[in-house]
Coordinates of N, CA and C in Angstrom, one line a residue:
X1 N -107.9 99.3 27.4 CA -107.0 98.5 26.4 C -105.8 98.0 27.1
X2 N -105.3 96.8 26.8 CA -104.2 96.3 27.5 C -102.9 97.0 27.1
X3 N -102.0 97.2 28.0 CA -100.8 98.0 27.7 C -99.9 97.1 26.8
X4 N -98.9 97.7 26.2 CA -97.9 97.0 25.3 C -97.2 95.9 26.2
X5 N -96.9 96.3 27.4 CA -96.2 95.3 28.3 C -97.1 94.1 28.6
X6 N -98.3 94.3 28.9 CA -99.2 93.2 29.2 C -99.5 92.3 28.0
X7 N -99.6 93.0 26.8 CA -99.8 92.3 25.6 C -98.6 91.5 25.2
X8 N -97.4 92.0 25.5 CA -96.1 91.3 25.3 C -96.0 90.1 26.1
X9 N -96.3 90.2 27.4 CA -96.3 89.1 28.3 C -97.2 88.0 27.8
X10 N -98.4 88.3 27.4 CA -99.4 87.3 26.9 C -98.9 86.6 25.7
X11 N -98.4 87.4 24.7 CA -97.9 86.8 23.5 C -96.7 85.9 23.7
X12 N -95.8 86.3 24.5 CA -94.6 85.4 24.8 C -95.0 84.1 25.5
X13 N -96.0 84.3 26.5 CA -96.4 83.1 27.2 C -97.2 82.1 26.3
X14 N -98.1 82.7 25.5 CA -98.8 81.8 24.6 C -97.9 81.1 23.6
X15 N -96.9 81.8 23.1 CA -96.0 81.2 22.1 C -95.2 80.1 22.7
X16 N -94.7 80.3 24.0 CA -93.9 79.3 24.7 C -94.7 78.1 24.9
X17 N -96.0 78.2 25.4 CA -96.8 77.1 25.6 C -97.1 76.3 24.3
X18 N -97.4 77.0 23.2 CA -97.6 76.4 21.9 C -96.4 75.6 21.5
X19 N -95.2 76.2 21.7 CA -94.0 75.5 21.2 C -93.4 74.4 22.1
X20 N -93.7 74.5 23.4 CA -92.9 73.7 24.3 C -93.8 72.7 25.1
X21 N -95.1 72.9 25.2 CA -95.9 71.9 25.9 C -96.8 71.1 25.0
X22 N -96.6 69.8 25.0 CA -97.4 68.9 24.1 C -98.1 67.9 25.0
X23 N -99.2 67.3 24.4 CA -99.9 66.3 25.1 C -99.1 65.0 25.5
X24 N -97.9 64.8 24.9 CA -97.1 63.7 25.2 C -96.4 63.9 26.6
X25 N -96.3 65.2 27.0 CA -95.6 65.5 28.3 C -96.4 64.9 29.4
X26 N -95.7 64.5 30.4 CA -96.4 63.9 31.6 C -96.4 64.9 32.8
X27 N -95.2 65.6 33.0 CA -95.1 66.6 34.1 C -94.5 67.9 33.6
X28 N -95.2 69.0 34.0 CA -94.8 70.4 33.5 C -94.6 71.3 34.8
X29 N -93.5 72.0 34.8 CA -93.3 72.9 35.9 C -93.9 74.3 35.6
X30 N -94.6 74.9 36.5 CA -95.3 76.2 36.3 C -94.6 77.2 37.3
X31 N -94.0 78.2 36.7 CA -93.3 79.2 37.5 C -94.2 80.2 38.2
X32 N -93.6 81.3 38.6 CA -94.3 82.3 39.4 C -94.3 83.7 38.7
X33 N -95.2 84.6 39.0 CA -95.2 85.9 38.5 C -96.3 86.2 37.5
X34 N -96.3 87.5 37.1 CA -97.4 88.0 36.3 C -97.5 87.3 34.9
X35 N -96.3 87.0 34.3 CA -96.3 86.5 32.9 C -96.8 85.0 32.9
X36 N -96.6 84.3 34.0 CA -97.0 82.9 34.1 C -98.5 82.8 34.1
X37 N -99.2 83.8 34.6 CA -100.7 83.8 34.6 C -101.2 83.5 33.1
X38 N -100.5 84.1 32.2 CA -100.9 84.0 30.8 C -100.5 82.6 30.2
X39 N -99.5 82.0 30.8 CA -99.1 80.6 30.4 C -100.2 79.6 30.8
X40 N -100.6 79.8 32.0 CA -101.7 78.9 32.5 C -103.0 79.2 31.7
X41 N -103.3 80.4 31.4 CA -104.4 80.8 30.6 C -104.4 80.0 29.3
X42 N -103.2 80.0 28.6 CA -103.1 79.3 27.3 C -103.2 77.8 27.5
X43 N -102.7 77.2 28.6 CA -102.8 75.8 28.8 C -104.3 75.4 29.0
X44 N -105.1 76.3 29.6 CA -106.5 76.0 29.9 C -107.3 76.1 28.6
X45 N -106.8 76.8 27.6 CA -107.4 76.9 26.3 C -107.2 75.7 25.4
X46 N -106.3 74.8 25.9 CA -106.0 73.6 25.1 C -106.3 72.3 25.9
X47 N -107.5 71.8 25.7 CA -108.0 70.6 26.4 C -107.1 69.4 26.4
X48 N -106.3 69.3 25.3 CA -105.4 68.2 25.2 C -104.2 68.2 26.2
X49 N -104.1 69.3 26.9 CA -103.0 69.5 27.9 C -103.5 69.2 29.3
X50 N -104.8 68.8 29.4 CA -105.5 68.6 30.7 C -104.9 67.4 31.5
X51 N -104.4 66.4 30.8 CA -104.0 65.2 31.5 C -102.5 65.3 32.1
X52 N -101.9 66.4 31.9 CA -100.5 66.6 32.4 C -100.6 66.9 33.9
X53 N -99.6 66.5 34.6 CA -99.4 66.9 36.0 C -98.6 68.2 36.0
X54 N -99.1 69.2 36.8 CA -98.4 70.5 36.9 C -97.8 70.7 38.2
X55 N -96.6 71.1 38.3 CA -95.8 71.3 39.5 C -95.6 72.8 39.7
X56 N -96.1 73.4 40.8 CA -95.9 74.8 41.0 C -94.6 75.2 41.7
X57 N -94.2 76.4 41.6 CA -93.0 76.9 42.3 C -93.3 77.8 43.4
X58 N -94.6 78.1 43.7 CA -95.0 79.0 44.7 C -96.4 78.8 45.1
X59 N -96.9 79.4 46.1 CA -98.3 79.4 46.5 C -99.1 80.0 45.4
X60 N -98.6 81.1 44.8 CA -99.3 81.7 43.7 C -99.6 80.7 42.5
X61 N -98.5 80.0 42.1 CA -98.7 79.1 40.9 C -99.5 77.9 41.3
X62 N -99.5 77.5 42.6 CA -100.3 76.4 43.1 C -101.8 76.7 43.0
X63 N -102.1 78.0 43.3 CA -103.5 78.4 43.2 C -104.0 78.5 41.7
X64 N -103.1 78.9 40.9 CA -103.4 79.0 39.4 C -103.7 77.6 38.9
X65 N -102.9 76.6 39.3 CA -103.2 75.2 38.9 C -104.5 74.7 39.5
X66 N -104.7 74.9 40.8 CA -105.9 74.4 41.4 C -107.2 75.0 40.8
X67 N -107.1 76.4 40.7 CA -108.3 77.1 40.3 C -108.6 76.8 38.8
X68 N -107.6 76.4 38.0 CA -107.8 76.1 36.6 C -108.3 74.6 36.5
X69 N -108.4 73.9 37.6 CA -108.9 72.5 37.5 C -107.8 71.6 36.9
X70 N -106.6 72.0 37.0 CA -105.5 71.1 36.5 C -105.0 70.2 37.6
X71 N -104.3 69.1 37.2 CA -103.7 68.2 38.2 C -102.5 68.7 38.8
X72 N -102.5 68.8 40.2 CA -101.4 69.4 40.9 C -100.5 68.3 41.4
X73 N -99.2 68.5 41.2 CA -98.1 67.6 41.6 C -97.1 68.4 42.4
X74 N -96.2 67.7 43.0 CA -95.1 68.3 43.7 C -93.7 67.8 43.2
X75 N -92.7 68.5 43.4 CA -91.4 68.1 42.9 C -90.8 66.9 43.6
X76 N -91.3 66.6 44.9 CA -90.8 65.4 45.5 C -91.5 64.2 45.0
X77 N -92.8 64.4 44.5 CA -93.5 63.3 43.8 C -92.9 63.0 42.4
X78 N -92.6 64.1 41.8 CA -92.1 64.1 40.4 C -90.8 64.8 40.2
X79 N -89.7 64.1 40.6 CA -88.4 64.7 40.6 C -87.8 65.0 39.1
X80 N -88.5 64.4 38.1 CA -88.1 64.6 36.7 C -89.3 65.3 36.0
X81 N -89.0 66.5 35.5 CA -90.1 67.3 34.9 C -89.7 67.4 33.4
X82 N -90.7 67.4 32.5 CA -90.4 67.4 31.1 C -90.0 68.8 30.7
X83 N -90.7 69.8 31.1 CA -90.4 71.2 30.8 C -91.0 72.1 31.9
X84 N -90.2 73.2 32.2 CA -90.7 74.2 33.2 C -90.7 75.5 32.5
X85 N -91.8 76.2 32.6 CA -92.0 77.6 32.0 C -92.0 78.6 33.2
X86 N -91.2 79.6 33.1 CA -91.2 80.6 34.2 C -90.8 82.0 33.7
X87 N -91.1 83.0 34.5 CA -90.8 84.3 34.1 C -89.4 84.7 34.6
X88 N -89.0 85.9 34.4 CA -87.7 86.4 34.9 C -87.7 87.9 35.1
X89 N -86.8 88.4 36.0 CA -86.8 89.8 36.2 C -85.8 90.5 35.2
X90 N -84.8 89.7 34.8 CA -83.8 90.2 33.8 C -83.2 89.0 33.2
X91 N -82.9 89.1 31.9 CA -82.2 88.0 31.1 C -81.0 88.6 30.3
X92 N -79.8 88.1 30.4 CA -78.7 88.6 29.6 C -78.6 87.9 28.3
X93 N -77.6 88.3 27.5 CA -77.4 87.7 26.2 C -77.0 86.2 26.2
X94 N -76.5 85.7 27.3 CA -76.1 84.3 27.5 C -77.2 83.5 28.1
X95 N -78.4 84.1 28.3 CA -79.6 83.4 28.9 C -79.4 83.2 30.4
X96 N -78.5 83.9 31.0 CA -78.5 83.9 32.5 C -79.6 84.8 32.9
X97 N -80.2 84.6 34.1 CA -81.3 85.4 34.5 C -81.2 85.7 36.0
X98 N -81.8 86.9 36.3 CA -82.1 87.2 37.7 C -83.6 86.9 37.9
X99 N -83.9 86.1 39.0 CA -85.2 85.8 39.4 C -85.4 85.9 40.9
X100 N -86.6 86.1 41.3 CA -86.8 86.2 42.7 C -87.4 87.5 43.2
X101 N -87.8 88.3 42.2 CA -88.5 89.6 42.5 C -89.7 89.3 43.3
X102 N -90.3 88.2 43.1 CA -91.5 87.8 43.8 C -91.2 86.9 45.0
X103 N -89.9 86.8 45.4 CA -89.5 86.0 46.6 C -89.8 84.5 46.5
X104 N -89.7 83.9 45.3 CA -90.0 82.5 45.1 C -88.7 81.8 44.6
X105 N -87.5 82.4 44.7 CA -86.4 81.9 43.9 C -86.0 80.5 44.3
X106 N -86.1 80.0 45.5 CA -85.7 78.7 45.9 C -86.5 77.6 45.2
X107 N -87.8 77.7 45.3 CA -88.7 76.7 44.7 C -88.6 76.8 43.2
X108 N -88.5 78.1 42.7 CA -88.3 78.2 41.2 C -87.1 77.5 40.7
X109 N -86.0 77.6 41.5 CA -84.8 76.9 41.0 C -84.9 75.4 41.1
X110 N -85.5 74.9 42.2 CA -85.7 73.5 42.3 C -86.5 72.9 41.1
X111 N -87.5 73.6 40.8 CA -88.4 73.1 39.7 C -87.7 73.3 38.3
X112 N -87.0 74.4 38.2 CA -86.2 74.6 36.9 C -85.1 73.5 36.7
X113 N -84.4 73.2 37.8 CA -83.3 72.2 37.7 C -83.8 70.8 37.5
X114 N -85.1 70.6 37.9 CA -85.7 69.2 37.7 C -86.1 69.0 36.3
X115 N -86.2 70.1 35.5 CA -86.8 70.0 34.2 C -85.7 69.7 33.1
X116 N -86.1 68.9 32.1 CA -85.2 68.6 31.0 C -85.0 69.8 30.2
X117 N -86.1 70.7 30.1 CA -86.0 71.9 29.4 C -86.6 73.1 30.3
X118 N -85.8 74.2 30.3 CA -86.3 75.3 31.1 C -86.5 76.5 30.1
X119 N -87.7 77.0 30.1 CA -88.1 78.1 29.2 C -88.5 79.3 29.9
X120 N -87.9 80.5 29.5 CA -88.2 81.7 30.2 C -89.2 82.5 29.3
X121 N -90.2 83.1 29.9 CA -91.1 84.0 29.2 C -91.1 85.4 29.9
X122 N -91.0 86.5 29.1 CA -90.9 87.8 29.7 C -91.3 88.8 28.7
X123 N -91.4 90.1 29.1 CA -91.6 91.2 28.1 C -90.3 91.8 27.8
X124 N -90.3 92.7 26.8 CA -89.1 93.3 26.3 C -88.3 94.1 27.3
X125 N -88.9 94.5 28.4 CA -88.2 95.3 29.4 C -87.1 94.5 30.2
X126 N -87.3 93.1 30.1 CA -86.4 92.3 30.9 C -85.1 91.9 30.1
X127 N -85.0 92.3 28.9 CA -83.8 92.0 28.1 C -82.7 92.9 28.5
X128 N -81.5 92.3 28.6 CA -80.3 93.1 29.0 C -79.1 92.6 28.4
X129 N -78.1 93.5 28.2 CA -76.8 93.0 27.7 C -76.1 92.2 28.9
X130 N -76.2 92.8 30.1 CA -75.6 92.2 31.3 C -76.6 92.3 32.4
X131 N -76.6 91.2 33.3 CA -77.4 91.3 34.4 C -77.0 92.5 35.3
X132 N -78.1 93.1 35.9 CA -77.8 94.2 36.9 C -77.9 95.6 36.2
X133 N -78.1 95.6 34.9 CA -78.2 96.9 34.2 C -79.7 97.3 34.2
X134 N -80.6 96.5 33.7 CA -82.0 96.8 33.6 C -82.7 96.6 35.0
X135 N -82.4 95.5 35.6 CA -83.0 95.2 36.9 C -82.1 95.7 38.0
X136 N -82.5 96.9 38.6 CA -81.6 97.5 39.6 C -82.1 97.3 41.0
X137 N -83.1 96.5 41.2 CA -83.6 96.3 42.6 C -82.6 95.3 43.3
X138 N -81.8 94.6 42.5 CA -80.8 93.7 43.2 C -81.0 92.3 42.9
X139 N -80.0 91.5 43.2 CA -80.1 90.0 43.1 C -80.8 89.6 44.4
X140 N -81.9 88.8 44.3 CA -82.6 88.4 45.6 C -81.8 87.2 46.2
X141 N -81.5 87.3 47.4 CA -80.8 86.3 48.2 C -81.6 85.8 49.3
X142 N -82.1 84.6 49.3 CA -82.9 84.1 50.3 C -82.0 83.6 51.5
X143 N -82.3 84.1 52.7 CA -81.4 83.8 53.8 C -82.2 83.2 55.0
X144 N -81.6 82.4 55.8 CA -82.2 81.9 57.1 C -82.3 83.2 58.0
X145 N -83.5 83.4 58.6 CA -83.7 84.6 59.4 C -82.6 84.9 60.4
X146 N -82.2 84.0 61.2 CA -81.3 84.2 62.3 C -79.9 84.7 61.8
X147 N -79.6 84.4 60.5 CA -78.3 84.7 59.9 C -78.2 85.9 59.0
X148 N -79.4 86.6 58.9 CA -79.4 87.7 57.9 C -78.4 88.8 58.1
X149 N -78.1 89.2 59.3 CA -77.2 90.2 59.6 C -75.8 89.8 59.2
X150 N -75.4 88.5 59.5 CA -74.1 88.0 59.2 C -74.0 87.9 57.7
X151 N -75.0 87.5 57.0 CA -74.9 87.4 55.5 C -74.7 88.8 54.9
X152 N -75.4 89.8 55.5 CA -75.3 91.2 54.9 C -73.9 91.7 55.1
X153 N -73.3 91.3 56.3 CA -71.9 91.7 56.5 C -70.9 91.0 55.5
X154 N -71.2 89.7 55.3 CA -70.3 88.9 54.4 C -70.4 89.4 53.0
X155 N -71.6 89.8 52.6 CA -71.8 90.4 51.2 C -70.8 91.6 51.0
X156 N -70.7 92.4 52.1 CA -69.8 93.6 52.0 C -68.3 93.2 52.0
X157 N -68.0 92.1 52.7 CA -66.6 91.9 53.0 C -65.9 90.7 52.3
X158 N -66.8 89.7 51.8 CA -66.2 88.4 51.4 C -66.3 88.2 49.9
X159 N -67.0 89.1 49.1 CA -67.2 88.8 47.7 C -66.1 89.6 46.9
X160 N -65.8 89.0 45.7 CA -64.8 89.7 44.8 C -65.5 90.9 44.1
X161 N -66.9 90.8 44.0 CA -67.6 92.0 43.5 C -68.5 92.5 44.6
X162 N -68.2 93.7 45.0 CA -69.0 94.2 46.2 C -70.3 94.8 45.7
X163 N -71.4 94.6 46.6 CA -72.7 95.2 46.2 C -72.6 96.7 46.4
X164 N -73.3 97.4 45.5 CA -73.4 98.9 45.6 C -74.4 99.2 46.7
X165 N -75.3 98.3 46.9 CA -76.4 98.5 47.9 C -77.0 97.1 48.3
X166 N -77.2 96.8 49.5 CA -77.9 95.6 49.9 C -78.9 95.9 51.0
X167 N -80.1 95.5 50.9 CA -81.2 95.8 51.8 C -82.0 94.5 52.1
X168 N -82.5 94.5 53.4 CA -83.4 93.4 53.7 C -84.8 93.8 53.2
X169 N -85.4 92.9 52.4 CA -86.7 93.3 51.7 C -87.8 93.3 52.8
X170 N -88.5 94.5 52.8 CA -89.6 94.7 53.8 C -90.9 94.4 53.2
X171 N -91.8 93.9 54.0 CA -93.2 93.7 53.5 C -93.9 95.0 53.3
X172 N -95.0 94.9 52.4 CA -95.7 96.2 52.1 C -96.9 96.3 53.0
X173 N -97.7 95.3 53.1 CA -98.9 95.4 54.0 C -98.8 94.7 55.3
X174 N -97.6 94.5 55.7 CA -97.3 93.8 57.0 C -96.1 94.4 57.6
X175 N -96.1 94.6 58.9 CA -94.9 95.1 59.6 C -93.8 94.1 59.6
X176 N -92.6 94.5 59.2 CA -91.5 93.6 59.2 C -91.1 93.1 57.8
X177 N -90.1 92.2 57.8 CA -89.6 91.8 56.5 C -90.5 90.8 55.7
X178 N -90.3 90.7 54.4 CA -90.9 89.7 53.6 C -90.5 88.3 54.1
X179 N -91.4 87.4 54.2 CA -91.1 86.0 54.6 C -91.5 85.2 53.4
X180 N -90.5 84.3 52.9 CA -90.8 83.5 51.7 C -91.7 82.3 52.1
X181 N -92.1 81.6 51.0 CA -92.9 80.4 51.2 C -92.1 79.3 52.1
X182 N -90.8 79.5 52.2 CA -90.0 78.6 53.0 C -89.7 79.1 54.4
X183 N -90.3 80.3 54.8 CA -90.1 80.9 56.1 C -88.8 81.6 56.2
X184 N -88.2 82.1 55.1 CA -86.9 82.8 55.2 C -87.1 84.3 54.8
X185 N -86.0 85.0 55.0 CA -86.0 86.4 54.6 C -85.3 86.6 53.2
X186 N -85.4 87.8 52.6 CA -84.8 88.0 51.3 C -83.9 89.3 51.5
X187 N -82.7 89.2 51.0 CA -81.8 90.4 50.9 C -81.7 90.7 49.4
X188 N -81.9 91.9 49.0 CA -81.7 92.4 47.7 C -80.4 93.1 47.6
X189 N -79.5 92.5 46.8 CA -78.1 93.0 46.7 C -77.9 93.5 45.2
X190 N -77.7 94.8 45.0 CA -77.5 95.4 43.7 C -76.0 95.5 43.5
X191 N -75.5 94.9 42.4 CA -74.0 94.9 42.1 C -73.7 95.8 41.0
X192 N -74.7 96.4 40.3 CA -74.4 97.0 39.0 C -74.3 95.9 38.0
X193 N -73.6 96.2 36.9 CA -73.4 95.2 35.8 C -72.6 94.1 36.3
X194 N -73.1 92.9 36.1 CA -72.5 91.6 36.6 C -71.8 91.0 35.4
X195 N -70.4 91.0 35.4 CA -69.7 90.5 34.3 C -69.7 89.0 34.2
X196 N -69.6 88.4 35.4 CA -69.5 86.9 35.5 C -70.6 86.4 36.6
X197 N -71.8 86.3 36.1 CA -72.9 85.9 37.1 C -72.6 84.5 37.7
X198 N -72.0 83.5 37.0 CA -71.8 82.2 37.5 C -70.8 82.2 38.7
X199 N -69.7 83.0 38.6 CA -68.8 83.1 39.7 C -69.4 83.8 40.9
X200 N -70.2 84.8 40.6 CA -70.9 85.6 41.7 C -71.8 84.6 42.4
X201 N -72.6 83.9 41.7 CA -73.5 82.9 42.3 C -72.8 81.9 43.2
X202 N -71.7 81.4 42.8 CA -70.9 80.4 43.6 C -70.4 81.1 44.9
X203 N -69.9 82.3 44.8 CA -69.4 83.0 45.9 C -70.5 83.3 47.0
X204 N -71.7 83.7 46.5 CA -72.8 84.1 47.4 C -73.3 82.8 48.1
X205 N -73.4 81.7 47.2 CA -74.0 80.5 47.7 C -73.2 79.9 48.9
X206 N -71.9 80.2 48.9 CA -71.0 79.6 49.9 C -71.1 80.3 51.2
X207 N -71.7 81.5 51.3 CA -71.8 82.2 52.5 C -72.8 81.5 53.5
X208 N -72.4 81.3 54.7 CA -73.2 80.6 55.7 C -74.5 81.4 55.9
X209 N -75.6 80.7 55.9 CA -76.9 81.4 56.1 C -77.7 81.6 54.8
X210 N -77.0 81.5 53.7 CA -77.6 81.7 52.4 C -78.4 80.4 52.0
X211 N -79.6 80.6 51.7 CA -80.5 79.4 51.4 C -80.5 79.2 49.9
X212 N -80.7 80.3 49.1 CA -80.7 80.3 47.7 C -80.4 81.7 47.1
X213 N -79.9 81.7 45.9 CA -79.6 82.9 45.2 C -80.4 83.1 43.9
X214 N -80.9 84.2 43.7 CA -81.8 84.4 42.5 C -81.0 84.7 41.2
X215 N -79.8 84.0 41.1 CA -79.1 84.0 39.8 C -79.3 82.6 39.2
X216 N -79.9 82.6 38.0 CA -80.1 81.3 37.3 C -79.1 81.3 36.1
X217 N -78.0 80.6 36.2 CA -77.0 80.6 35.2 C -76.9 79.3 34.5
X218 N -76.8 79.4 33.2 CA -76.6 78.2 32.3 C -77.7 77.2 32.5
X219 N -78.9 77.7 32.6 CA -80.1 76.8 32.9 C -81.1 76.8 31.7
X220 N -81.4 78.0 31.2 CA -82.5 78.2 30.2 C -82.1 77.7 28.9
X221 N -83.0 77.1 28.2 CA -82.8 76.6 26.8 C -83.2 77.8 25.8
X222 N -84.2 78.5 26.2 CA -84.7 79.6 25.3 C -85.5 80.6 26.2
X223 N -85.5 81.8 25.7 CA -86.3 82.9 26.3 C -87.2 83.5 25.2
X224 N -88.5 83.7 25.6 CA -89.4 84.4 24.7 C -89.7 85.8 25.3
X225 N -89.6 86.8 24.4 CA -89.8 88.1 24.8 C -91.0 88.7 24.0
X226 N -92.0 89.2 24.7 CA -93.1 89.9 24.0 C -92.6 91.4 23.7
X227 N -92.5 91.7 22.5 CA -92.0 93.1 22.1 C -93.1 94.1 22.1
X228 N -92.6 95.4 22.1 CA -93.6 96.5 22.2 C -94.5 96.6 21.0
X229 N -94.0 96.1 19.8 CA -94.7 96.2 18.6 C -95.7 95.0 18.4
X230 N -95.8 94.2 19.4 CA -96.7 93.0 19.2 C -96.2 91.8 18.7
X231 N -94.9 91.8 18.4 CA -94.2 90.5 18.0 C -93.5 89.8 19.1
X232 N -93.1 88.6 18.9 CA -92.4 87.8 19.9 C -91.0 87.5 19.4
X233 N -90.0 87.9 20.1 CA -88.6 87.5 19.8 C -88.1 86.4 20.7
X234 N -87.1 85.6 20.2 CA -86.6 84.6 21.1 C -85.1 84.7 21.1
X235 N -84.5 84.2 22.3 CA -83.1 84.1 22.5 C -82.8 82.7 22.8
X236 N -82.0 82.0 22.0 CA -81.7 80.6 22.2 C -80.3 80.4 22.5
X237 N -80.1 79.2 23.2 CA -78.7 78.8 23.6 C -77.9 78.6 22.3

């Protein structure tokens, strides 16, 4: 039997697709992660959505689109996207999010920013009053490999909010660090509760060697959460 978490992910994803993707749409962004698998599953159940071009945020979502027999597009072909649906590692009460647990934050942000509407789908464990409380693995920071040591030092010395811990993310079944789809490394920096994610994002982004930061601030229009009791709750701007 499916766990409450998996059921929650599926319900949230199905509801978001039902509410936000219509046959009138021309281009839709498809995010990364386990919840997005259910979004694509729901799209495939609706033949009227077959004529839309789908833009992936990662190799994983590209495969989901291809294997589902959907039309694959890229953000350079389609710089304007009708709606992007993506998961999140944590969402606060202002709809700011931490993303990049799967190391796809750069492409996720490009596709989210290209969209007229950005929709988050997640399970109830991802809801938080402030970022950094529930998701304690840290804010994912994608860095150019040659600069990672300098960035780690700058995180300790140049930010107004110091990280409690920052680590270079290591691969599981490969010797050495995780390498992103863009050929970069990922530093996970845990700050504890983040009072002002927008300011922190700006400060980290200015550090030389930083490619992208997994803080998504003032971007989402709505978040769907699959609850433990089988219902779906929403958080709207």
